[in-house]
Structures are given as C-alpha cells and as structure tokens.
mmCIF file of C-alpha atoms in Angstrom:
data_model
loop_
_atom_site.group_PDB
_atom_site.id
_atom_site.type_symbol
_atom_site.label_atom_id
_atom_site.label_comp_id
_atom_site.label_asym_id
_atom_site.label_seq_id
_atom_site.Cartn_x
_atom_site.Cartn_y
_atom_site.Cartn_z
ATOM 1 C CA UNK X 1 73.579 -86.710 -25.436
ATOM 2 C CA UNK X 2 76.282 -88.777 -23.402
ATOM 3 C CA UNK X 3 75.944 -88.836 -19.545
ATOM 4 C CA UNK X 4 79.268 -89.023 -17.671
ATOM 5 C CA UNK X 5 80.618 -88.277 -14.258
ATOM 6 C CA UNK X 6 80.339 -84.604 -13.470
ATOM 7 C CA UNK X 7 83.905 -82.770 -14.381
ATOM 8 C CA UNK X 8 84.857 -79.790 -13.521
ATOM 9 C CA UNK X 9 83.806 -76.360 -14.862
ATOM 10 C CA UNK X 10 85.666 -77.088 -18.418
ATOM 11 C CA UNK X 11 86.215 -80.396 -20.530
ATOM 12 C CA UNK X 12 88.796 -81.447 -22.764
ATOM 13 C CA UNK X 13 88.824 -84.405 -24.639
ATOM 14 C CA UNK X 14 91.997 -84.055 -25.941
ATOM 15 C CA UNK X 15 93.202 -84.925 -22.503
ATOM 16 C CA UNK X 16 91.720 -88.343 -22.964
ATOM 17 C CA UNK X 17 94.553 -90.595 -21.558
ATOM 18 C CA UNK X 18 94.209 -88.899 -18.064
ATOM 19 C CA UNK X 19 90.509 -89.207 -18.546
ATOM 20 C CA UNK X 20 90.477 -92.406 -19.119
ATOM 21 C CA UNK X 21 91.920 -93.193 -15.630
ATOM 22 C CA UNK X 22 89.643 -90.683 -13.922
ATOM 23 C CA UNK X 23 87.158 -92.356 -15.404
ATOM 24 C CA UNK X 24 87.631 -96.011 -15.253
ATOM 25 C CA UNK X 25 86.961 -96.488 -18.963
ATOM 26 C CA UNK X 26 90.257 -98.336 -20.415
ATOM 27 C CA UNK X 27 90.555 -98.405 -24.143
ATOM 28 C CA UNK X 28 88.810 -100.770 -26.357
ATOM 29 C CA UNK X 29 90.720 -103.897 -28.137
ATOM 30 C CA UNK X 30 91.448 -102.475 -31.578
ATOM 31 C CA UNK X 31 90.288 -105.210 -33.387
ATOM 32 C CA UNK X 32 86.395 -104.026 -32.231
ATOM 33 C CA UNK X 33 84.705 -102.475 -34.842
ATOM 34 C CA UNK X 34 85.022 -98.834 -32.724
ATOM 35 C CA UNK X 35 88.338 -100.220 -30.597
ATOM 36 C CA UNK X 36 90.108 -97.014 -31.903
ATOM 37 C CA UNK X 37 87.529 -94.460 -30.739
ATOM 38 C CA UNK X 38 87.532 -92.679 -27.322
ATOM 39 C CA UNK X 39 85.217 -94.300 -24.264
ATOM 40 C CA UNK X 40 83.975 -91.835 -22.212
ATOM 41 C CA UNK X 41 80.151 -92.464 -22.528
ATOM 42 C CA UNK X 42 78.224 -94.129 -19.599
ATOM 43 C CA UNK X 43 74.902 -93.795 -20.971
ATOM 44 C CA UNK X 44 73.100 -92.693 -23.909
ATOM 45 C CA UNK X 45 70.154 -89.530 -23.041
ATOM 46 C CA UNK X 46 67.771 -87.603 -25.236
ATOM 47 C CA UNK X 47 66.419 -84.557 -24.420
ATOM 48 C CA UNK X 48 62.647 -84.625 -23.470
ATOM 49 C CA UNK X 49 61.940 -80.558 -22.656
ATOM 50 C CA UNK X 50 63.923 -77.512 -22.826
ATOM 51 C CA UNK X 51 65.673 -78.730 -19.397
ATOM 52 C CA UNK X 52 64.738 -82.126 -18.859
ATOM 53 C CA UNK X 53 66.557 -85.366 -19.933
ATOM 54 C CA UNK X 54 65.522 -88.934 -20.299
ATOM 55 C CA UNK X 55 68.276 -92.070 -20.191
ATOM 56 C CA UNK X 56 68.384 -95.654 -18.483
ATOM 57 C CA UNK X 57 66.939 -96.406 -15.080
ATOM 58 C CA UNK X 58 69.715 -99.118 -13.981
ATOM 59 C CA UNK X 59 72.250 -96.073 -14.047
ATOM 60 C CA UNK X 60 70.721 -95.389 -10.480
ATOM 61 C CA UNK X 61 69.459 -91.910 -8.673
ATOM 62 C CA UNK X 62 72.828 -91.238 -7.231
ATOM 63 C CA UNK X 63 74.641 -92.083 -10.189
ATOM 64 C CA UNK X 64 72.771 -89.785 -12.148
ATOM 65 C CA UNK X 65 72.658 -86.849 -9.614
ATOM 66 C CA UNK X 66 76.140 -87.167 -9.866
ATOM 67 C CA UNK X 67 76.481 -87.016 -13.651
ATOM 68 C CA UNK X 68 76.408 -84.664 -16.316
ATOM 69 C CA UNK X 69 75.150 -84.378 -19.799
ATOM 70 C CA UNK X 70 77.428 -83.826 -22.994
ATOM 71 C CA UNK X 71 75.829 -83.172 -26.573
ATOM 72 C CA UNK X 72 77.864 -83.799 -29.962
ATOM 73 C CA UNK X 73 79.840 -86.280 -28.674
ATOM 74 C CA UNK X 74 80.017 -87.757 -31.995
ATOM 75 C CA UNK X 75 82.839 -89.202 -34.413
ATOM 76 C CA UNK X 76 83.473 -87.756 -37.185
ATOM 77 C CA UNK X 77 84.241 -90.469 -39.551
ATOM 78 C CA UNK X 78 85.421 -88.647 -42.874
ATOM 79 C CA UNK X 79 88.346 -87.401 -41.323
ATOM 80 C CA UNK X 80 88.878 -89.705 -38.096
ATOM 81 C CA UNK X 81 88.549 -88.032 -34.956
ATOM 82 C CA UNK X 82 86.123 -86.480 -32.483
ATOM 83 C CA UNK X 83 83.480 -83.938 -33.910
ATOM 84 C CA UNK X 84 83.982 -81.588 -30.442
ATOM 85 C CA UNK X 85 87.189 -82.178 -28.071
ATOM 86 C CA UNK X 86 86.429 -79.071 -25.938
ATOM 87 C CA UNK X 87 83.316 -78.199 -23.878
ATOM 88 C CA UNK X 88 83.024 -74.641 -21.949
ATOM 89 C CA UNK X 89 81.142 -74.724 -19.083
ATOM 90 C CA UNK X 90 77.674 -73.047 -20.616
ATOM 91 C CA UNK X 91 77.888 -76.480 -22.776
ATOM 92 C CA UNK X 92 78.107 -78.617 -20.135
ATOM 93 C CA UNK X 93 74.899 -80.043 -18.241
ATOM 94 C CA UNK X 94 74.435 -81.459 -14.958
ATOM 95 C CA UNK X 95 71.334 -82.976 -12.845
ATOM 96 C CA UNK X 96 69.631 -80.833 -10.976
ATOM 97 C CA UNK X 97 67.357 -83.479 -9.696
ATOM 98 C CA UNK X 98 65.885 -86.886 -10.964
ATOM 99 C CA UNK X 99 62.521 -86.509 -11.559
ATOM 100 C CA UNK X 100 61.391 -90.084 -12.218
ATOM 101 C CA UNK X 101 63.721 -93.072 -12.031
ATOM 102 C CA UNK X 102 62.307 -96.761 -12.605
ATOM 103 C CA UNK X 103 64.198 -99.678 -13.197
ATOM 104 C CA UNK X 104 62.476 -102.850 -12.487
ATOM 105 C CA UNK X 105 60.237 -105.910 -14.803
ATOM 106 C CA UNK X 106 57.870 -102.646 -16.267
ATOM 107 C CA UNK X 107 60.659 -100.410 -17.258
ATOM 108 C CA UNK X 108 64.137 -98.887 -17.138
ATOM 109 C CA UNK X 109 63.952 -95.220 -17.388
ATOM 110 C CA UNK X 110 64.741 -92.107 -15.740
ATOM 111 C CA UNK X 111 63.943 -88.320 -16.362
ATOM 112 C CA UNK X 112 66.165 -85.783 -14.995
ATOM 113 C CA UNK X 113 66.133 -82.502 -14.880
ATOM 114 C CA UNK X 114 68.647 -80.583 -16.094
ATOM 115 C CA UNK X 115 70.235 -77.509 -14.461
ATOM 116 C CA UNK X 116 69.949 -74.937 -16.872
ATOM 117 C CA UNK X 117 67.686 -75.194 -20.625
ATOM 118 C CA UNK X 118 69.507 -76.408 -23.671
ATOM 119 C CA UNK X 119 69.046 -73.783 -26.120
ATOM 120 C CA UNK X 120 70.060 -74.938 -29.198
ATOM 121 C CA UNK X 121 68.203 -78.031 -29.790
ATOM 122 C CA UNK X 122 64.564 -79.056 -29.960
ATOM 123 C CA UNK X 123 63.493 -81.868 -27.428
ATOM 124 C CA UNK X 124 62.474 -85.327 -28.950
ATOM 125 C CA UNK X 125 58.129 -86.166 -29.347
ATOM 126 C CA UNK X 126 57.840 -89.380 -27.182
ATOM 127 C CA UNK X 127 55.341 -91.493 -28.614
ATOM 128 C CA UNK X 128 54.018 -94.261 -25.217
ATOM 129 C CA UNK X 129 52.320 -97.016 -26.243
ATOM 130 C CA UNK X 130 50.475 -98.407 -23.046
ATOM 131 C CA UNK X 131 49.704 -102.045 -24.960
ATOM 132 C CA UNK X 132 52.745 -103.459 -26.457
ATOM 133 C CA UNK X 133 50.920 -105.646 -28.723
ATOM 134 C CA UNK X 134 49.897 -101.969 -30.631
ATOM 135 C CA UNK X 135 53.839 -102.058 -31.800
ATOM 136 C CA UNK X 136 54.332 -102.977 -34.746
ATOM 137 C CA UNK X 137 57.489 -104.209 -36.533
ATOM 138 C CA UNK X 138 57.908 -100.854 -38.517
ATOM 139 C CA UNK X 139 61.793 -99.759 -39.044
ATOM 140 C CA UNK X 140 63.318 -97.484 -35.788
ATOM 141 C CA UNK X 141 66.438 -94.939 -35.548
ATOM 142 C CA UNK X 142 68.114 -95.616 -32.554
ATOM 143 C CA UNK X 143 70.921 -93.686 -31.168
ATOM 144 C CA UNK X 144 73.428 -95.141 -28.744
ATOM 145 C CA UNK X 145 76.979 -94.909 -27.568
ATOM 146 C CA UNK X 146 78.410 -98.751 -27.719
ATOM 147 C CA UNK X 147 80.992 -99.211 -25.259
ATOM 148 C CA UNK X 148 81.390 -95.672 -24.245
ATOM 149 C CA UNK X 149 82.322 -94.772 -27.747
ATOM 150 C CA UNK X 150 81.012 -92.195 -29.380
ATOM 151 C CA UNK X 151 77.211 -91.680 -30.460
ATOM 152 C CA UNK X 152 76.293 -93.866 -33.315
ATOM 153 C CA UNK X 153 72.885 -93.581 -35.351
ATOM 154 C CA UNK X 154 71.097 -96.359 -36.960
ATOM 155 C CA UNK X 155 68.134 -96.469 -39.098
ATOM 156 C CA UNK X 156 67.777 -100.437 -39.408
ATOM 157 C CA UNK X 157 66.856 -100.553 -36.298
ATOM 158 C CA UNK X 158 63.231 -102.437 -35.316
ATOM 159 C CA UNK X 159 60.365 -102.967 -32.842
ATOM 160 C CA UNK X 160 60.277 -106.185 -31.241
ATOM 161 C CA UNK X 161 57.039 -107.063 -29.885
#
C-alpha cells in the first residue's frame, strides 16, 4: 500500500494535475528512470492484520492520523499507465489510530490501525530478529514507492548487517 493525505470520499487519479497541487508533489524530471510516472505516494505500508498497517516512523503520529491507505497503486508497465486510476470509497483506508509509532537510533516504524478490515488480501508474516548479527546476507524482496511513484518490487534486494 501507498499512504497519502486523506481525500475525500472518492479518488481519481486521472485528475492527477490538480492532485499534484493539492498535494505538493510536482512532477519528476523526465530524464529519472520513473520521471514520467505519477507522484502521489508519501510512504510505502504493508499490511500487518486484517485492519492494521505498518509504514515509517519519521512520517510522524499526526501525519499519519491524517493519512490514508491506497492498495494497487502500481504501474503497469506493458502498456504504460496506472494499473487503478479510480478508488470508491469502500477501497479507500484511513487511520483510525496509531498504535505504535517509533522513530529514533532503535527504529523507525509505526503500526496503525486501520478503520475498517481489508478484505481481499492476506496480511504479511513479520519475521523480528532481536540480534542483528542473526541476519544474514540472504537475498530480500522489497517493495517501495521511489519518489512518490508508483510501487516497485525488487527481488535483488539484501540484508545488511
């Protein structure tokens, strides 16, 4: 999932100029490798429980209470273009509350709670390691949205100890 600033009851991304403004995300150079893809993302989140979401901690508690939470907000690069420009309301998820926030020398995290279940997914197994020396350099998949782009997946990723 993307977080981004709460809208209103509907979302259209085909209305992206006028989005852009509203939210303060001005378009890439399009010499960067994603410069012709739509910024809207603020943060990257994964889904953690039926109704609870986990992102970055330096986003802030009132940031975050103010945000919401957008799944398949993806390109779709064989033909160019957003995967979903439109999101109804039932598709569109806000904070409820932030359960745990922490963004200081031990960690940068926050778990949210959503304000209604997300139905059509299954929530991410999080695997915490309490001694970092017990990671090992094995590959990782990370997702992310660069720049507010869209979500990109990588499988080249790795653990750093």
């Amino acid at each position: 999932a993307v977080v981004i600033p709460a809208p209103g009851e509907e979302f259209d991304l085909s209305k992206l100029p006028a989005m852009r403004q509203r939210y303060r995300n001005p378009p890439l150079d399009p010499e960067y490798k994603y410069g012709q893809q739509p910024r809207l993302a603020r943060l990257t989140a994964f889904l953690v429980g039926p109704d609870k979401i986990m992102t970055a901690g330096h986003a802030g508690v009132r940031q975050l209470q103010r945000s919401a939470f957008l799944f398949d907000f993806t390109w779709d690069s064989k033909n160019g273009c957003l995967y979903k420009t439109h999101y109804e309301g039932s598709e569109i998820y806000r904070c409820k509350k932030v359960i745990l926030h922490r963004n200081d020398k031990l960690g940068d995290y926050a778990i949210c709670q959503l304000d209604k279940p997300v139905a059509d997914r299954q929530p991410l197994t999080l695997e915490i390691v309490q001694d970092a020396a017990k990671i090992d350099k094995r590959p990782a998949k990370m997702i992310s949205a660069p720049d507010g782009t869209p979500l990109k997946l990588t499988n080249q990723g790795q653990f750093l100890g």
